[in-house]
DNA sequence: ACGCTGGGTCCGGATATCGGACTCAGGTAC
DNA sequence: GTACCTGAGTCCGATATCCGGACCCAGCGT
């Protein structure tokens, strides 16, 4: 079966990219992973317009990736902050894969700007392709794609 | 050091998302991985407008992820097809991570639509977070992020 | 009473997207 | 030779989105 006979929309990549297929969404998620939680902190750091940030955060909340949570610094009234939900945190593999790609192909002469470390052992963390039998496929191309029940023929 | 003191643009995720932070780019790459190579086949399968497809393909070629290659079916004049370069193929980890995310969080009741298999052993392939000491971090959150030489303070 | 601050909304111009019509070149059919 | 088909685009006008900037609003401190 040729892949172009299957419905492009009934594909997990298509569904996932519906959520995160946007520059700002990815950068907002990155900052949320890094502990930047407040509207104006995000706005300052990313240089995104307030308008768009409002919309992106609302979309992320609606999609269940982010939770809007009240907090109160003493001597201030209540404010909001944005924190990743477990579903949002599951995107870490995607962000790490993007980061690995940028490190390898797009870094300047100074090399990679950041390193993700395993908190327990200090070693660098990367996204790898691994098969369920335990083979690491990094940088090889030994894969085939087969349709399953959720696929739809056009 | 707080992460929001570092330049958001000097980040491998920001650089990578400059290339692939677009719905159509990701879907075009997916189809190229799956062997859909010709302009009109991509257009039909994705339902993208010709205009936008032309531009996305040109951007991908300019970025070195895709090569535009002449070919000739017998009895036709020369045509073009688009094939991934090695740099483009390195995005497989990103696409697999997106697919895993979609399979886990966005699949319908029929389950996942596709499965990527290791050609040598037939087992399913997934993107995992793995540290250089060999620990698999899947679904844990035991990471810290540290700035390196390529980071820029704002 | 007044201003400051976090977290927005509103607005107008610039950009991008979409679907559809038009183009162009080489090959086949007559 | 002429008409037509096909793959691969370009052009166009209407809509949608993005961006920067101005404006708003609710409490708290003074």
XYZ file of C-alpha atoms (C1' of nucleotides) in Angstrom:
368
model
C 0.000 0.000 0.000
C 1.292 3.407 -0.911
C 1.257 6.002 1.830
C -0.521 8.570 -0.286
C -3.598 6.339 -0.359
C -4.075 6.927 3.364
C -5.834 9.905 4.840
C -3.250 12.496 5.745
C -5.389 13.780 8.609
C -5.721 10.381 10.298
C -2.093 10.439 11.319
C -0.646 11.043 14.729
C 1.910 13.444 13.324
C -0.856 15.495 11.735
C -2.782 15.565 15.004
C 0.247 16.457 17.064
C 1.293 19.199 14.688
C -2.168 20.674 15.001
C -1.215 21.402 18.604
C 2.443 22.295 18.376
C 2.948 23.216 14.718
C 3.621 26.818 15.545
C 6.801 28.632 16.388
C 5.379 30.422 19.428
C 3.703 27.386 20.926
C 6.984 25.515 20.933
C 8.869 28.421 22.475
C 6.205 28.942 25.142
C 6.423 25.259 26.048
C 10.193 25.489 26.203
C 9.984 28.396 28.634
C 7.369 26.625 30.731
C 9.704 23.636 30.970
C 12.425 26.009 32.085
C 10.322 27.487 34.853
C 9.207 30.750 33.238
C 5.551 30.777 34.252
C 4.160 34.278 34.249
C 2.528 36.159 31.422
C 4.838 39.143 31.413
C 7.932 37.044 31.969
C 7.022 34.991 28.903
C 6.240 38.090 26.937
C 9.549 39.758 27.841
C 11.627 36.697 27.260
C 10.080 35.650 23.963
C 9.383 39.058 22.487
C 5.911 37.882 21.526
C 3.054 40.325 21.305
C 0.593 40.253 24.227
C -2.224 39.522 21.878
C -0.684 36.414 20.441
C 0.586 35.184 23.788
C -2.923 35.444 25.234
C -4.255 33.372 22.383
C -1.499 30.766 22.466
C -1.863 30.273 26.208
C -5.632 29.966 25.880
C -5.167 27.364 23.131
C -2.679 25.424 25.242
C -5.029 25.485 28.219
C -7.942 24.382 26.022
C -5.822 21.534 24.655
C -5.006 20.402 28.192
C -1.270 20.927 27.891
C -1.118 23.840 30.301
C -2.989 24.737 33.462
C -3.777 28.293 34.481
C -3.270 28.500 38.176
C -3.873 31.272 40.675
C -1.056 32.299 43.000
C -0.512 35.159 45.428
C 2.729 36.854 46.347
C 2.279 38.403 49.751
C 1.358 42.056 49.519
C -0.170 41.567 46.073
C -3.539 40.509 44.914
C -4.073 37.199 43.186
C -2.314 36.583 39.880
C -2.103 33.729 37.449
C 0.707 31.522 36.337
C 0.874 28.820 33.718
C 2.187 25.353 34.445
C 2.493 22.269 32.282
C 0.063 19.433 32.852
C 1.301 15.833 32.630
C 0.135 15.825 28.977
C 2.199 18.943 28.390
C 5.236 17.439 30.062
C 5.045 14.489 27.701
C 6.191 16.860 24.969
C 9.654 16.893 26.483
C 10.798 14.224 24.036
C 9.685 16.386 21.109
C 11.476 19.450 22.471
C 14.611 17.450 23.198
C 14.591 16.026 19.674
C 14.291 19.573 18.297
C 17.115 20.715 20.528
C 19.364 17.852 19.469
C 18.661 18.748 15.865
C 19.518 22.394 16.457
C 22.679 21.458 18.344
C 23.877 19.231 15.510
C 22.881 21.272 12.486
C 22.306 24.866 13.492
C 24.692 25.746 16.302
C 27.187 28.578 15.887
C 30.952 28.228 16.323
C 30.617 28.323 20.133
C 28.729 25.068 19.989
C 25.510 24.160 21.716
C 23.965 26.820 23.958
C 22.404 24.430 26.445
C 22.718 20.971 27.802
C 20.020 18.822 29.344
C 21.393 16.604 32.111
C 20.107 13.582 33.908
C 19.608 14.819 37.448
C 20.621 11.504 38.965
C 23.901 10.953 37.132
C 24.751 14.237 35.416
C 25.140 12.744 31.943
C 23.696 14.551 28.927
C 20.228 13.586 27.804
C 19.298 13.147 24.141
C 16.331 11.843 22.194
C 17.073 8.499 20.553
C 15.128 6.208 18.305
C 14.908 2.899 20.088
C 12.977 -0.204 19.108
C 11.047 -2.286 21.597
C 13.606 -5.050 21.266
C 16.167 -2.623 22.654
C 18.128 -1.757 19.501
C 19.274 1.841 19.285
C 18.645 3.121 15.741
C 20.415 6.457 16.072
C 21.482 7.827 12.692
C 20.480 4.683 10.865
C 17.560 4.397 8.567
C 16.392 0.874 9.203
C 12.697 1.563 9.593
C 9.492 0.735 7.753
C 6.079 2.241 8.325
C 2.969 0.029 8.422
C -0.666 1.137 8.726
C -2.739 -0.008 11.708
C -6.409 0.017 12.661
C -6.623 3.798 13.128
C -5.556 4.492 9.525
C -8.203 5.569 7.061
C -8.060 4.972 3.340
C -9.041 8.040 1.355
C 20.936 31.520 36.792
C 17.340 31.918 35.762
C 16.498 30.829 32.240
C 14.775 34.062 31.382
C 18.090 35.882 31.665
C 19.353 34.034 28.603
C 18.689 35.081 25.058
C 15.688 33.182 23.781
C 17.003 33.255 20.221
C 20.365 31.663 21.084
C 18.692 28.344 21.732
C 18.766 25.256 19.586
C 15.038 24.795 19.991
C 14.421 28.324 18.717
C 16.697 27.701 15.736
C 15.139 24.348 14.937
C 11.626 25.695 15.198
C 12.548 28.404 12.743
C 12.871 25.591 10.212
C 10.094 23.242 11.200
C 7.743 25.383 13.274
C 5.025 25.197 10.701
C 2.243 22.711 10.194
C 2.841 22.257 6.476
C 6.589 21.865 6.737
C 6.165 19.002 9.174
C 3.555 17.293 7.015
C 5.647 17.695 3.881
C 8.605 16.132 5.661
C 6.412 13.276 6.863
C 5.296 12.572 3.301
C 8.842 12.773 2.000
C 9.877 10.222 4.627
C 7.027 8.037 3.426
C 8.142 8.182 -0.192
C 5.701 10.757 -1.564
C 8.073 12.812 -3.688
C 6.239 14.653 -6.422
C 4.676 18.075 -6.345
C 1.165 17.075 -7.294
C 1.233 13.935 -5.162
C 2.120 16.088 -2.162
C -0.512 18.609 -3.076
C -3.231 15.990 -3.453
C -2.324 14.110 -0.334
C -1.935 17.098 1.947
C -4.658 19.320 0.521
C -2.211 22.228 0.580
C -2.564 25.045 -1.927
C -0.059 24.989 -4.779
C 1.152 28.396 -3.829
C 2.084 27.459 -0.309
C 3.572 24.117 -1.316
C 5.862 25.858 -3.805
C 7.049 28.192 -1.090
C 7.518 25.502 1.553
C 9.494 23.287 -0.795
C 11.679 26.215 -1.826
C 12.315 27.018 1.852
C 13.186 23.401 2.604
C 15.574 23.272 -0.354
C 17.161 26.565 0.708
C 17.587 25.217 4.231
C 19.322 22.128 2.884
C 16.755 19.654 4.185
C 15.424 18.691 0.784
C 16.987 18.283 -2.637
C 15.161 18.994 -5.870
C 16.120 16.319 -8.304
C 15.326 15.792 -11.957
C 13.917 12.457 -13.076
C 12.378 11.130 -16.273
C 9.680 8.515 -16.683
C 10.032 7.015 -20.139
C 7.661 8.633 -22.576
C 7.597 11.853 -20.560
C 9.789 14.862 -20.438
C 11.924 15.642 -17.440
C 10.187 16.307 -14.134
C 11.307 17.088 -10.631
C 10.987 15.243 -7.401
C 11.914 16.186 -3.880
C 14.047 13.961 -1.691
C 15.363 14.410 1.819
C 19.029 15.203 2.291
C 20.936 13.627 5.188
C 20.197 16.783 7.215
C 16.517 16.335 6.458
C 16.596 12.688 7.417
C 18.005 13.649 10.804
C 14.578 15.050 11.596
C 13.219 11.541 11.882
C 13.637 11.628 15.642
C 11.534 14.795 15.839
C 8.786 13.302 13.674
C 8.812 10.068 15.640
C 8.533 11.980 18.911
C 5.543 13.871 17.499
C 3.988 10.636 16.337
C 4.469 8.991 19.717
C 2.821 11.984 21.326
C -0.123 11.814 18.957
C -0.457 8.060 19.467
C -0.556 8.454 23.237
C -2.674 11.557 23.620
C -4.623 12.174 20.446
C -5.527 8.823 18.899
C -9.165 7.893 18.351
C -10.819 4.757 19.704
C -9.264 2.605 16.942
C -5.849 3.339 18.383
C -2.740 4.453 16.563
C -3.003 4.776 12.777
C 0.572 3.826 12.013
C 3.469 1.948 13.394
C 7.149 2.474 12.678
C 9.077 -0.799 12.741
C 12.712 -1.660 12.963
C 13.416 -3.251 9.602
C 15.897 -5.701 11.040
C 13.798 -7.107 13.894
C 10.228 -5.908 13.289
C 9.806 -4.340 16.730
C 8.110 -0.942 17.067
C 10.329 2.125 17.110
C 9.785 5.026 19.500
C 11.649 8.155 20.503
C 13.107 7.868 24.005
C 15.014 10.215 26.233
C 18.260 8.484 27.033
C 21.254 9.833 28.927
C 24.824 9.218 27.821
C 25.316 6.884 30.774
C 22.636 4.678 29.258
C 19.707 5.404 31.595
C 16.317 5.525 29.913
C 14.373 8.500 31.249
C 11.060 7.752 29.589
C 8.170 9.398 31.409
C 10.321 10.593 34.251
C 11.270 14.164 34.859
C 14.760 13.796 36.208
C 16.452 16.454 34.116
C 18.124 19.796 34.669
C 19.124 22.311 32.022
C 22.507 24.055 32.170
C 23.814 26.816 29.883
C 26.940 26.204 27.809
C 29.322 28.325 25.749
C 26.815 29.053 22.983
C 24.340 30.695 25.376
C 24.030 34.462 25.352
C 22.982 36.565 28.303
C 20.458 39.211 27.337
C -6.879 59.902 45.979
C -3.473 58.424 43.190
C -0.335 55.911 40.890
C 1.839 51.331 39.890
C 1.672 46.655 38.124
C 0.324 42.212 36.188
C -2.442 40.673 32.898
C -4.850 41.444 29.643
C -8.232 43.743 25.306
C -8.621 46.681 21.105
C -7.060 48.495 16.858
C -4.883 49.358 12.239
C -1.473 48.073 8.985
C 1.396 44.362 7.160
C 1.742 39.404 6.044
C 0.305 34.906 5.038
C -3.149 31.630 3.501
C -6.631 29.791 0.603
C -9.062 28.377 -3.521
C -9.313 29.137 -8.096
C -7.907 30.775 -12.584
C -4.102 31.200 -15.707
C 0.559 29.777 -17.774
C 4.007 27.052 -19.849
C 6.598 23.218 -21.921
C 6.947 18.803 -23.816
C 4.644 14.616 -25.257
C 0.745 11.917 -27.365
C -3.309 11.445 -30.513
C -5.212 12.495 -34.731
C 0.803 20.469 -37.763
C -2.696 21.195 -34.422
C -5.211 20.135 -30.552
C -5.114 18.466 -26.151
C -3.193 16.549 -21.763
C -0.266 16.743 -17.626
C 3.025 18.113 -14.134
C 4.594 21.996 -12.108
C 4.101 26.014 -11.205
C 2.590 31.634 -11.034
C -0.975 35.195 -10.301
C -4.918 37.097 -7.977
C -8.370 38.702 -4.739
C -10.685 37.678 -0.348
C -10.004 36.316 4.233
C -7.376 35.291 8.440
C -3.422 35.989 11.292
C 0.493 38.630 13.211
C 2.628 42.494 15.035
C 3.412 46.745 17.756
C 1.312 50.037 20.281
C -2.335 52.227 22.820
C -5.683 51.528 26.092
C -8.098 49.219 30.261
C -8.922 47.378 34.830
C -8.557 45.662 39.635
C -6.288 45.924 43.857
C -2.317 47.202 46.775
C 0.867 50.527 48.895
C 1.522 55.422 50.207
